[in-house]
Amino acid sequence: MNINADMYKQILYSPIILSIIIASLVGCDSGNNAKTSIISKAPVQKYEKTVTIKGVVRGEKGLIKAGKIKATSQTKVIATAEIEKNGRYTIHIPPKTQFPVLISAYPGDASKQKVLSVALVNAMLTNHDITPSSTQIAKAAKAMGGYSKENMFKAALGSVNMPDRDTSAAGFRGDPTKQFGGWH
């Protein structure tokens, strides 16, 4: 194959031209318009109207049948409610409330149970049970840097209890001829 001079120049200069085009598209912004960029922060999500959040409050010993519920946003109490005798709660979140919203249950019975909480990061969901698991997830997300959707997701994945190593077929590490009575 005979490569002529024009083809040689085309092959040689193609990566250079491509690099220049990419650099001009990406560019570096040293002007006064530094506020505009391709990657921007997500807008602050908030409730547009009054929203009713419902759920059950369950402690380590079962339903909690008395106590207070407080909803906070940006460390300000935005709503309060009472835990009903059947362990349920209903709380009304006012419009324009920014996420995240932390709903905390303060048991009022003589059981001396700890404060439980759940963090809300999504306006679509309105049913939230307040349990030791939801409290553990909220605490883990806060420790990761705050109640963002990403941190809540990571915290929820980290709180999943895995079965003991040798109690399921997936966790079996012994002799396969002895598992479930040997070969079938």
CSV table of C-alpha atoms in Angstrom, one decimal:
chain,number,residue,atom,x,y,z
A,1,MET,CA,0.0,0.0,0.0
A,2,ASN,CA,1.4,3.3,-1.0
A,3,ILE,CA,0.7,6.2,1.3
A,4,ASN,CA,0.8,9.6,-0.4
A,5,ALA,CA,1.7,12.9,1.2
A,6,ASP,CA,-1.9,14.0,1.6
A,7,MET,CA,-2.9,10.8,3.4
A,8,TYR,CA,0.1,11.0,5.6
A,9,LYS,CA,-0.8,14.6,6.7
A,10,GLN,CA,-4.4,13.6,7.3
A,11,ILE,CA,-3.3,10.7,9.5
A,12,LEU,CA,-0.8,12.8,11.4
A,13,TYR,CA,-2.9,15.9,11.9
A,14,SER,CA,-6.3,14.1,12.8
A,15,PRO,CA,-5.5,13.5,16.5
A,16,ILE,CA,-4.1,17.0,16.8
A,17,ILE,CA,-7.2,18.6,15.3
A,18,LEU,CA,-9.4,16.4,17.4
A,19,SER,CA,-7.6,17.4,20.5
A,20,ILE,CA,-7.9,21.1,19.7
A,21,ILE,CA,-11.7,20.7,19.1
A,22,ILE,CA,-12.2,18.9,22.4
A,23,ALA,CA,-10.1,21.4,24.3
A,24,SER,CA,-12.1,24.3,22.8
A,25,LEU,CA,-15.4,22.7,23.8
A,26,VAL,CA,-14.3,21.9,27.3
A,27,GLY,CA,-12.2,25.0,27.7
A,28,CYS,CA,-11.2,26.7,30.9
A,29,ASP,CA,-13.4,29.6,32.1
A,30,SER,CA,-11.3,32.4,33.6
A,31,GLY,CA,-13.8,35.1,32.9
A,32,ASN,CA,-16.5,36.6,35.0
A,33,ASN,CA,-19.0,33.9,33.9
A,34,ALA,CA,-17.5,31.3,36.3
A,35,LYS,CA,-21.0,30.7,37.7
A,36,THR,CA,-22.1,28.9,34.6
A,37,SER,CA,-20.7,25.4,34.0
A,38,ILE,CA,-21.7,22.2,32.4
A,39,ILE,CA,-22.0,20.5,35.8
A,40,SER,CA,-24.3,22.4,38.1
A,41,LYS,CA,-25.7,21.7,41.5
A,42,ALA,CA,-29.1,20.1,41.7
A,43,PRO,CA,-31.9,22.5,42.7
A,44,VAL,CA,-33.0,22.4,46.4
A,45,GLN,CA,-35.9,20.0,46.6
A,46,LYS,CA,-38.9,21.1,48.8
A,47,TYR,CA,-42.5,20.3,49.4
A,48,GLU,CA,-44.6,22.5,47.2
A,49,LYS,CA,-47.8,22.1,49.3
A,50,THR,CA,-48.7,20.8,52.7
A,51,VAL,CA,-48.0,17.1,52.8
A,52,THR,CA,-49.3,14.5,55.3
A,53,ILE,CA,-46.7,12.0,56.4
A,54,LYS,CA,-48.1,8.8,58.1
A,55,GLY,CA,-46.6,5.7,59.6
A,56,VAL,CA,-46.1,3.5,62.6
A,57,VAL,CA,-43.7,4.0,65.4
A,58,ARG,CA,-42.1,0.7,66.5
A,59,GLY,CA,-39.3,0.3,69.1
A,60,GLU,CA,-37.2,-2.7,69.9
A,61,LYS,CA,-40.0,-4.0,72.2
A,62,GLY,CA,-42.9,-3.5,69.8
A,63,LEU,CA,-45.3,-0.7,69.1
A,64,ILE,CA,-44.8,2.6,70.9
A,65,LYS,CA,-48.3,3.8,71.9
A,66,ALA,CA,-47.6,7.2,73.4
A,67,GLY,CA,-45.2,10.1,72.8
A,68,LYS,CA,-44.5,13.0,70.6
A,69,ILE,CA,-43.4,13.4,67.0
A,70,LYS,CA,-41.3,16.3,65.8
A,71,ALA,CA,-40.4,17.2,62.2
A,72,THR,CA,-37.3,19.3,61.7
A,73,SER,CA,-35.8,20.9,58.6
A,74,GLN,CA,-32.5,22.7,58.8
A,75,THR,CA,-32.5,22.2,62.6
A,76,LYS,CA,-35.8,24.1,62.9
A,77,VAL,CA,-38.9,22.3,64.2
A,78,ILE,CA,-41.5,22.7,61.5
A,79,ALA,CA,-44.3,20.4,62.8
A,80,THR,CA,-45.3,18.4,65.9
A,81,ALA,CA,-47.8,15.6,66.5
A,82,GLU,CA,-48.8,12.9,69.0
A,83,ILE,CA,-48.3,9.2,68.7
A,84,GLU,CA,-51.7,7.5,68.7
A,85,LYS,CA,-52.7,4.6,71.0
A,86,ASN,CA,-52.4,2.2,68.1
A,87,GLY,CA,-48.8,3.2,67.4
A,88,ARG,CA,-49.6,5.3,64.4
A,89,TYR,CA,-48.7,8.9,63.7
A,90,THR,CA,-49.8,11.6,61.3
A,91,ILE,CA,-47.9,14.8,60.8
A,92,HIS,CA,-48.4,17.7,58.4
A,93,ILE,CA,-45.3,19.1,56.7
A,94,PRO,CA,-45.9,22.8,55.7
A,95,PRO,CA,-45.3,24.0,52.1
A,96,LYS,CA,-41.9,25.3,51.1
A,97,THR,CA,-40.1,23.0,53.6
A,98,GLN,CA,-36.7,22.0,52.2
A,99,PHE,CA,-35.2,18.6,52.3
A,100,PRO,CA,-34.0,16.7,54.1
A,101,VAL,CA,-36.7,16.5,56.8
A,102,LEU,CA,-36.0,14.5,60.0
A,103,ILE,CA,-39.0,13.1,61.8
A,104,SER,CA,-38.2,12.0,65.4
A,105,ALA,CA,-40.3,10.0,67.8
A,106,TYR,CA,-40.0,10.7,71.5
A,107,PRO,CA,-41.6,7.8,73.4
A,108,GLY,CA,-43.7,9.0,76.3
A,109,ASP,CA,-44.4,5.7,78.0
A,110,ALA,CA,-42.5,4.2,81.0
A,111,SER,CA,-40.4,1.9,78.8
A,112,LYS,CA,-37.5,4.4,78.7
A,113,GLN,CA,-36.9,3.7,75.0
A,114,LYS,CA,-34.5,5.8,72.9
A,115,VAL,CA,-35.5,8.6,70.5
A,116,LEU,CA,-36.2,7.1,67.1
A,117,SER,CA,-36.1,8.9,63.7
A,118,VAL,CA,-36.4,8.6,60.0
A,119,ALA,CA,-34.9,11.0,57.4
A,120,LEU,CA,-37.1,12.1,54.4
A,121,VAL,CA,-35.2,12.9,51.2
A,122,ASN,CA,-38.0,12.3,48.6
A,123,ALA,CA,-41.2,14.2,48.2
A,124,MET,CA,-42.9,11.3,46.4
A,125,LEU,CA,-43.0,9.1,49.5
A,126,THR,CA,-45.6,9.8,52.3
A,127,ASN,CA,-45.6,6.6,54.4
A,128,HIS,CA,-42.6,6.3,56.7
A,129,ASP,CA,-42.4,3.9,59.6
A,130,ILE,CA,-40.1,5.1,62.5
A,131,THR,CA,-38.1,2.1,63.7
A,132,PRO,CA,-34.7,1.2,65.1
A,133,SER,CA,-33.7,0.3,61.5
A,134,SER,CA,-34.7,3.7,60.2
A,135,THR,CA,-32.9,5.4,63.1
A,136,GLN,CA,-29.7,3.4,62.3
A,137,ILE,CA,-29.9,4.4,58.6
A,138,ALA,CA,-30.5,8.0,59.5
A,139,LYS,CA,-27.5,8.1,61.9
A,140,ALA,CA,-25.2,6.3,59.4
A,141,ALA,CA,-26.2,8.8,56.6
A,142,LYS,CA,-25.5,11.7,58.9
A,143,ALA,CA,-22.1,10.3,59.7
A,144,MET,CA,-21.4,10.0,56.0
A,145,GLY,CA,-21.9,13.7,55.5
A,146,GLY,CA,-25.6,14.4,55.7
A,147,TYR,CA,-29.1,13.2,54.7
A,148,SER,CA,-28.6,13.1,50.9
A,149,LYS,CA,-30.3,10.5,48.7
A,150,GLU,CA,-26.8,9.0,48.0
A,151,ASN,CA,-25.9,8.8,51.7
A,152,MET,CA,-29.3,7.3,52.6
A,153,PHE,CA,-28.9,4.7,49.9
A,154,LYS,CA,-25.4,3.7,51.1
A,155,ALA,CA,-26.5,3.7,54.7
A,156,ALA,CA,-29.5,1.5,53.9
A,157,LEU,CA,-27.3,-1.0,52.0
A,158,GLY,CA,-24.9,-1.0,54.9
A,159,SER,CA,-27.6,-1.8,57.4
A,160,VAL,CA,-28.9,-5.0,55.6
A,161,ASN,CA,-28.3,-8.0,57.8
A,162,MET,CA,-26.6,-10.8,55.9
A,163,PRO,CA,-27.3,-14.4,57.0
A,164,ASP,CA,-24.6,-16.4,58.9
A,165,ARG,CA,-22.0,-17.9,56.7
A,166,ASP,CA,-23.0,-21.5,56.9
A,167,THR,CA,-26.8,-21.3,57.4
A,168,SER,CA,-27.8,-21.0,53.7
A,169,ALA,CA,-26.9,-22.7,50.5
A,170,ALA,CA,-25.3,-19.5,49.2
A,171,GLY,CA,-23.0,-19.3,52.3
A,172,PHE,CA,-22.1,-23.0,52.4
A,173,ARG,CA,-18.3,-23.5,52.5
A,174,GLY,CA,-18.0,-27.2,53.6
A,175,ASP,CA,-17.9,-30.5,51.8
A,176,PRO,CA,-20.5,-30.4,48.9
A,177,THR,CA,-21.2,-34.1,49.3
A,178,LYS,CA,-22.5,-33.5,52.8
A,179,GLN,CA,-24.6,-30.4,52.0
A,180,PHE,CA,-28.4,-31.1,52.3
A,181,GLY,CA,-27.7,-34.9,52.8
A,182,GLY,CA,-25.1,-35.3,50.1
A,183,TRP,CA,-25.4,-35.8,46.3
A,184,HIS,CA,-28.9,-36.1,44.9
